[in-house]
CSV table of C-alpha atoms and ligand atoms in Angstrom, one decimal:
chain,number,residue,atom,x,y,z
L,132,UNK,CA,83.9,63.6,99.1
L,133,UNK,CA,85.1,66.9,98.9
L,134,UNK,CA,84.7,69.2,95.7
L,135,UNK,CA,85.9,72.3,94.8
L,136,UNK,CA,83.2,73.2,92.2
L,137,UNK,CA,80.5,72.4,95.0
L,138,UNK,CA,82.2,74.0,97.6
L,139,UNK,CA,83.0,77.4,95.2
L,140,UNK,CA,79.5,77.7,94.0
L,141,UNK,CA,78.3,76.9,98.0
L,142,UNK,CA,80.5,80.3,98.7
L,143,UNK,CA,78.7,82.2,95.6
L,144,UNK,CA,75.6,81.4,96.8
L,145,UNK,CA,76.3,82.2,100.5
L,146,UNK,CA,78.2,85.5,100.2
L,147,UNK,CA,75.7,87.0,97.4
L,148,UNK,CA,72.6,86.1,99.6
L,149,UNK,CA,74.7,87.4,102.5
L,150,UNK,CA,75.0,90.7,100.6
L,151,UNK,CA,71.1,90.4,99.4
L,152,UNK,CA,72.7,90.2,96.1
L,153,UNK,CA,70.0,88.2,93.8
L,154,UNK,CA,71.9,88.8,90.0
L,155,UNK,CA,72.6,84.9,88.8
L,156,UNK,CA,75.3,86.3,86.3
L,157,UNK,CA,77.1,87.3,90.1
L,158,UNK,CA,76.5,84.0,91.4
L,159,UNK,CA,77.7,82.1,88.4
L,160,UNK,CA,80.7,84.5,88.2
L,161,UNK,CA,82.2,83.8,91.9
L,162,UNK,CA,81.1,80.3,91.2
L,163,UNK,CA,83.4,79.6,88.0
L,164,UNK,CA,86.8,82.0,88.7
L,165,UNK,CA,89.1,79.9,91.1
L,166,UNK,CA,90.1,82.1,94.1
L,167,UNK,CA,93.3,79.6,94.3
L,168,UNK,CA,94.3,81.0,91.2
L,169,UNK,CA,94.5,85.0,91.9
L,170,UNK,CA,95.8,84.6,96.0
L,171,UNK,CA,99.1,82.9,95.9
L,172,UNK,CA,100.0,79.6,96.8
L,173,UNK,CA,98.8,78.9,100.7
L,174,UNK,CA,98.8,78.7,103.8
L,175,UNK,CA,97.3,82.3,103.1
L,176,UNK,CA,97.1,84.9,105.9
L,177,UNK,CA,93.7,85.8,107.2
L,178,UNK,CA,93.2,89.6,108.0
L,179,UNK,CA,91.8,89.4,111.4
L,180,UNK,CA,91.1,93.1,114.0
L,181,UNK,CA,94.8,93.5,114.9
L,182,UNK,CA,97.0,91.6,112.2
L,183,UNK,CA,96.8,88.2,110.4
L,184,UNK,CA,96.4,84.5,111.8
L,185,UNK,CA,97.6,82.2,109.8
L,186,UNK,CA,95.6,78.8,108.0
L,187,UNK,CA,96.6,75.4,108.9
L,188,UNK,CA,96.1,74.1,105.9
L,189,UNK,CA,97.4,74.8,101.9
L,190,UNK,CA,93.9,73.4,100.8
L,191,UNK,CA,92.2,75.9,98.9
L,192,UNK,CA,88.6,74.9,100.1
L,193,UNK,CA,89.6,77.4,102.9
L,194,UNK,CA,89.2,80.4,100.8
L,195,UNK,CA,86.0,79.7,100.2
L,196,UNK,CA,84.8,81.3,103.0
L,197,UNK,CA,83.8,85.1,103.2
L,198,UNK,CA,86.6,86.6,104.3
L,199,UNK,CA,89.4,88.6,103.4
L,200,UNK,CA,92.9,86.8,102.1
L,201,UNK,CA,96.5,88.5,102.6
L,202,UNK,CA,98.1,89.1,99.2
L,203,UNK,CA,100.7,91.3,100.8
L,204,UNK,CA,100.6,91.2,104.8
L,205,UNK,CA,104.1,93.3,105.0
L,206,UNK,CA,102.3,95.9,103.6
L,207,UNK,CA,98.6,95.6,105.0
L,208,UNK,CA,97.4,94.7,101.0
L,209,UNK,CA,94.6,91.8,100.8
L,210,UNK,CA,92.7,90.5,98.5
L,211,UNK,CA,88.6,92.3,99.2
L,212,UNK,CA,85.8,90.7,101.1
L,213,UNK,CA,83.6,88.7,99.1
L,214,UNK,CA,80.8,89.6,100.8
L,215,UNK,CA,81.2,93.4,100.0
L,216,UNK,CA,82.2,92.7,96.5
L,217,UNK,CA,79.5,90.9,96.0
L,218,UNK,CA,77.1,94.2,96.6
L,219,UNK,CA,79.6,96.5,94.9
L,220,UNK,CA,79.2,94.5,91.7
L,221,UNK,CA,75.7,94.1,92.2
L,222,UNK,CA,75.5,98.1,92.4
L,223,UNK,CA,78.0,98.6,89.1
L,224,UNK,CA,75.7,95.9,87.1
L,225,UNK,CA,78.6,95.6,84.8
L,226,UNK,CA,76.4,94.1,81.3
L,227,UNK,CA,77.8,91.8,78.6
L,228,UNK,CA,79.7,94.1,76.2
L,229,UNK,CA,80.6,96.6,78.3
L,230,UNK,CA,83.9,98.7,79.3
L,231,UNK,CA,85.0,98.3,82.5
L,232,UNK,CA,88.0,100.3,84.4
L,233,UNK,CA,89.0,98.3,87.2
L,234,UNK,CA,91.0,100.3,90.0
L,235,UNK,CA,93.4,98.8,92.3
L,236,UNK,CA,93.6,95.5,90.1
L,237,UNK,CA,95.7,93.4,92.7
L,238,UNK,CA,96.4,90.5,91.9
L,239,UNK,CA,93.4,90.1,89.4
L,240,UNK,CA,90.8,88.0,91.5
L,241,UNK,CA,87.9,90.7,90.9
L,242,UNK,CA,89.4,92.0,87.7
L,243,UNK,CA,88.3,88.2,86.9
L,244,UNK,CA,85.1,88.1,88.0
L,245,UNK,CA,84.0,91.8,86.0
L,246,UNK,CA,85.6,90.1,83.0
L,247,UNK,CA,83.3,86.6,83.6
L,248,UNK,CA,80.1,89.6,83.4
L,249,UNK,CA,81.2,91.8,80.2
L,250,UNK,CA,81.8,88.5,78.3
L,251,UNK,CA,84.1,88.1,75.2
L,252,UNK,CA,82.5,91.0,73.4
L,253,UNK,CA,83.1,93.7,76.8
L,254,UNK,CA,86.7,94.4,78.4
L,255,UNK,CA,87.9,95.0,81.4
L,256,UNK,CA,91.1,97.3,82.0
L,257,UNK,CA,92.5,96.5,85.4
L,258,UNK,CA,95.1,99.6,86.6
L,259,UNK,CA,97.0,97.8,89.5
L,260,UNK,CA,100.2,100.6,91.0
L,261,UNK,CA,102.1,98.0,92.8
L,262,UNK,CA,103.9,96.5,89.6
L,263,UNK,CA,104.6,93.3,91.4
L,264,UNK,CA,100.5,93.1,91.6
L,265,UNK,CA,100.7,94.4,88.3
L,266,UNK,CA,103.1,91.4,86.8
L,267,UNK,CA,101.1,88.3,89.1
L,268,UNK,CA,97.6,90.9,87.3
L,269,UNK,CA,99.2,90.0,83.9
L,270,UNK,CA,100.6,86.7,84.8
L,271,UNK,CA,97.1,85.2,86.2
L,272,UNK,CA,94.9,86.9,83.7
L,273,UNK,CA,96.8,86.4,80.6
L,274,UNK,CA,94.0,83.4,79.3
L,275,UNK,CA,91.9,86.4,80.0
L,276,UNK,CA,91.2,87.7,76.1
L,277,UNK,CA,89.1,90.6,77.9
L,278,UNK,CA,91.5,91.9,80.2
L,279,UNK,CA,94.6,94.0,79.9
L,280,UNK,CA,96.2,94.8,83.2
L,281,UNK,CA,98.1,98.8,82.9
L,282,UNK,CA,100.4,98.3,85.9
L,283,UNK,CA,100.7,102.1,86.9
L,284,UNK,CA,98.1,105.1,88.5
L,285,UNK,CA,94.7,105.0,87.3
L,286,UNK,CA,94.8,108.4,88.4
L,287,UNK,CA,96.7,111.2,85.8
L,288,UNK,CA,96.3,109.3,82.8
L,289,UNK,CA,93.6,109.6,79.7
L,290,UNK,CA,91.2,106.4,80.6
L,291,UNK,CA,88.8,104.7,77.9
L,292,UNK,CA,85.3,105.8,78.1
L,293,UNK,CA,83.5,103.3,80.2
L,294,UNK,CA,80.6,101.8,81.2
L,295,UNK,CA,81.8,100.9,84.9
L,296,UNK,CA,84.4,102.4,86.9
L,297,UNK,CA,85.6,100.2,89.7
L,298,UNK,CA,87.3,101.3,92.3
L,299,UNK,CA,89.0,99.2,95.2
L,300,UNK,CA,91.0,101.6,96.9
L,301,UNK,CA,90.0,104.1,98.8
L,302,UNK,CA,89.3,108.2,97.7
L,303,UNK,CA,88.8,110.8,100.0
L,304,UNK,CA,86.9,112.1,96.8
L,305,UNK,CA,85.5,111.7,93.5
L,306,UNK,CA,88.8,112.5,91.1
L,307,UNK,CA,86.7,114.5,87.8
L,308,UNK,CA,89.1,112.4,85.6
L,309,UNK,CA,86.5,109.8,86.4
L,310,UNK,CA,83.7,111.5,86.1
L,311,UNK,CA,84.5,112.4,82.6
L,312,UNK,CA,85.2,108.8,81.4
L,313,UNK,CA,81.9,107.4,82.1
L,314,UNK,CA,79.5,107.1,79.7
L,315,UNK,CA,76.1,108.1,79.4
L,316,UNK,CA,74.8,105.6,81.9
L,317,UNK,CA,78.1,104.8,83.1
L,318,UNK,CA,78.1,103.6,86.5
L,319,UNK,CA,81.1,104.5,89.1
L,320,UNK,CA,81.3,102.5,92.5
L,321,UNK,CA,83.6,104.4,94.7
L,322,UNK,CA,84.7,103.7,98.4
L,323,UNK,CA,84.6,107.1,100.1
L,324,UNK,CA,87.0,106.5,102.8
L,325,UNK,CA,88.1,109.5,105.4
L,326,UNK,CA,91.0,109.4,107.3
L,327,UNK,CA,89.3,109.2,111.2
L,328,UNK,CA,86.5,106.6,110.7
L,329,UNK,CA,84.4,103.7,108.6
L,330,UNK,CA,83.9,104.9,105.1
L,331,UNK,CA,81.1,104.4,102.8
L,332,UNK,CA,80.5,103.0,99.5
L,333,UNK,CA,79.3,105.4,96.7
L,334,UNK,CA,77.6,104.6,93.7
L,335,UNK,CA,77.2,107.3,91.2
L,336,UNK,CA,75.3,107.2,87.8
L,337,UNK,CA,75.4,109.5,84.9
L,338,UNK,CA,72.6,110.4,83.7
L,339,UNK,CA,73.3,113.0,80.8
L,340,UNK,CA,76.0,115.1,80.0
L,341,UNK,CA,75.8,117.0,83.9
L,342,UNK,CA,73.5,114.9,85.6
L,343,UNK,CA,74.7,112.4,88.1
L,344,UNK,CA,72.6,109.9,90.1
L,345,UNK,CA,74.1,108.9,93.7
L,346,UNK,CA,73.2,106.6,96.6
L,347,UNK,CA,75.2,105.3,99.4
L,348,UNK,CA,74.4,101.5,99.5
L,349,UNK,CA,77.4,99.9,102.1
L,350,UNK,CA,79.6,101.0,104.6
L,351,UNK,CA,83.4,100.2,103.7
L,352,UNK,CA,86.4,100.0,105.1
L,353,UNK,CA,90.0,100.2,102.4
L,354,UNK,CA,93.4,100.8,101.7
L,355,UNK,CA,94.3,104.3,100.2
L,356,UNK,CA,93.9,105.3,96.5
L,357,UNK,CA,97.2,106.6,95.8
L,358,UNK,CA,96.3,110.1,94.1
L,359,UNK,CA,92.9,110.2,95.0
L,360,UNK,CA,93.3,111.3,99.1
L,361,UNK,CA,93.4,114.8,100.6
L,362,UNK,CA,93.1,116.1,104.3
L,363,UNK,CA,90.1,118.9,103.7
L,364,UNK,CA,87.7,116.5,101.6
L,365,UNK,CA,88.9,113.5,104.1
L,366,UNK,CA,87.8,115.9,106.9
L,367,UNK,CA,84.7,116.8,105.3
L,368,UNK,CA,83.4,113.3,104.4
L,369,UNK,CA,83.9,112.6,107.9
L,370,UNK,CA,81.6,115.1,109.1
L,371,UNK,CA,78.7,114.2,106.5
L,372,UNK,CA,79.1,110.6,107.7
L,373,UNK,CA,78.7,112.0,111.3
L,374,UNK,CA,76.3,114.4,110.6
L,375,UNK,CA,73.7,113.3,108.3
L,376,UNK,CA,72.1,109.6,107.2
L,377,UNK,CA,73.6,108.6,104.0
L,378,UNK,CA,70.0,107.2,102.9
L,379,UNK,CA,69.4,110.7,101.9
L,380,UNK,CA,72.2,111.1,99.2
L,381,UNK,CA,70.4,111.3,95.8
L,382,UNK,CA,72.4,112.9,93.5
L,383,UNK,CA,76.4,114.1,92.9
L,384,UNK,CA,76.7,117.8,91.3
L,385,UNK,CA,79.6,119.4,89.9
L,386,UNK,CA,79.9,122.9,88.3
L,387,UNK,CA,77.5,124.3,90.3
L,388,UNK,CA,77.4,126.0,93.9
L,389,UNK,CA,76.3,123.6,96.9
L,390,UNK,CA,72.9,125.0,98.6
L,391,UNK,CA,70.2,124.1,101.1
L,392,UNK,CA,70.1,120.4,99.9
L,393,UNK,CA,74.4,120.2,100.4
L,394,UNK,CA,75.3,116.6,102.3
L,395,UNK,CA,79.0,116.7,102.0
L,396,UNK,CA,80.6,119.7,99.8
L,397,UNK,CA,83.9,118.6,98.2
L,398,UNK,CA,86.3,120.4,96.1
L,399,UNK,CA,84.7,120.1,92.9
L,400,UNK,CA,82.1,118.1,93.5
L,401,UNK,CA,79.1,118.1,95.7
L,402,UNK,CA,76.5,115.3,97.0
L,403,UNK,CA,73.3,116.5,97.1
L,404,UNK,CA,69.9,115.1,99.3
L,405,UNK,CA,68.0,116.6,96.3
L,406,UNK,CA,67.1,114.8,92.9
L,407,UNK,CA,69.5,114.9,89.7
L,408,UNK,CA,69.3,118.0,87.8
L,409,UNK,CA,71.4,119.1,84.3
H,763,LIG,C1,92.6,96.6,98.8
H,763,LIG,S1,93.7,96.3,97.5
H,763,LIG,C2,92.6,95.3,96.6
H,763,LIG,C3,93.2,94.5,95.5
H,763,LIG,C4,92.2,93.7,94.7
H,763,LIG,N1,91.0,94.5,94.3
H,763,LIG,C5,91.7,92.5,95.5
H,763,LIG,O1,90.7,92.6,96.2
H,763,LIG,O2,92.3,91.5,95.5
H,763,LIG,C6,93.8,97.8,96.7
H,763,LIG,C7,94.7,97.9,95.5
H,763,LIG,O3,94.6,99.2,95.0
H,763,LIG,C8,95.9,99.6,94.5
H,763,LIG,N2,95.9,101.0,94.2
H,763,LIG,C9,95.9,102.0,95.2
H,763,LIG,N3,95.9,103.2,94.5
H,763,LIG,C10,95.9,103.0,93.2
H,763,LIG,C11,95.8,103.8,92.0
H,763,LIG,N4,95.8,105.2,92.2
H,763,LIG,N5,95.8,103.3,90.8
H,763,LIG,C12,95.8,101.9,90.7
H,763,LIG,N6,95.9,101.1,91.8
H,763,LIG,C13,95.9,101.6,93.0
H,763,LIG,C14,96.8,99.1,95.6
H,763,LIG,O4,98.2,98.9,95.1
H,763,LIG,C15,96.2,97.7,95.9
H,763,LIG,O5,96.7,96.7,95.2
């Protein structure tokens, strides 16, 4: 007989070995927050290459598959890839008790999941622009003691200083408003997302005061971050991604001027094939 808990923590299991993910605390997360919940009542629109097909069926087993569910097909806005999630939180190893900035909110399905891994005693504040993802944020989350949802830009605005910066939308660059609200050992996931290909997924690390950690761990493919997209850096994160193997990318400078060990050279910011230095 069919079960939802069996066939959720099926999907947990499958999507974080797909994404060689091997944290439990991931596994038990995507296992106990109800996709059905956060996406809408069904049949759901599927993203597929060229537009959306439709389900058959208002059964929620079907989201329990890893793929991608329409939370706005008018305007191209779904909820993530599990799959790809999966890694990105594997990558932000968001801790019990920690702060978490959650860009691009949605309709709260991952803003759920990072809340299930900080526990009561962390807190996750999801920024969601669209204020009717904002109000179904608020609306599905409110049993969520650790969340508040901010329905407006996380972009020009003072942010808590966290522990995990999570962004779903993506940046043709790393804004320095971010960079400043992490704390020492603060973790940002990033999608780095030019205008004319396949993105990449950034994870960067602080280390100190100046010293940032980086490594490219995923390709990625996402809407825009309003605020956070510009032509040049969009131009010149293409050409890195052409040019060079992101395995290389070790650490993300700022402050300084790029040299010989330069991968992509953004405004104010800088990746670097060299090690992390003050
Ligand atoms: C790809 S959708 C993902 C939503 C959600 N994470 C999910 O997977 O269900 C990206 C979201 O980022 C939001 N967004 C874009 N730019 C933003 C910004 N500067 N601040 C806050 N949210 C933003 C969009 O409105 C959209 O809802």
């Amino acid at each position: 007989m069919r079960s939802l808990k069996a066939l959720r923590r099926f999907y947990a299991r499958y999507i974080t070995a797909s994404a060689e993910v091997v944290d439990e605390r991931i596994v038990d997360a995507f296992a106990n927050v109800k996709r059905e919940h956060f996406v809408g009542a069904g049949p759901w629109h599927i993203p597929v290459i060229g537009g959306y097909i439709v389900t058959e069926t208002d059964d929620p087993a079907v989201l329990y598959q890893d793929i991608l569910v329409g939370l706005a097909p008018d305007r191209g806005l779904n909820n993530g890839e599990p799959s790809l999630h999966a890694k990105c939180l594997a990558a932000a190893a968001a801790q019990a008790g920690e702060v978490v900035v959650h860009v691009g909110a949605g309709t709260g399905y991952y803003t759920a999941i990072l809340a299930q891994l900080v526990g009561q005693g962390g807190h996750v504040h999801g920024f969601e622009i669209e204020p009717d993802f904002a109000a179904r944020a608020a609306e599905n989350l409110a049993r969520f003691a650790n969340v508040t949802v901010h329905a407006r830009s996380a972009l020009g605005v003072r942010l808590p200083m966290a522990h995990v910066i999570y962004v779903s939308a993506g940046a043709t660059h790393v804004p320095a408003a971010w960079l400043d609200a992490l704390a020492l050992g603060g973790r940002l996931v990033l999608p780095l997302t030019p205008n004319e290909r396949l993105g990449c997924m950034l994870l960067v690390t602080r280390l100190s005061e100046a010293a940032f950690a980086a490594r490219i761990f995923s390709t990625a493919a996402f809407i825009p971050c309003i605020g956070a997209r510009d032509e040049q850096q969009s131009s010149a994160v293409a050409a890195a991604l052409d040019a060079g193997s992101t395995d290389e990318v070790r650490s993300l400078r700022r402050g300084s001027e790029p040299d010989g060990s330069a991968w992509c050279i953004g405004a104010d910011w800088w990746l670097s094939t060299a090690a992390p230095t003050e």
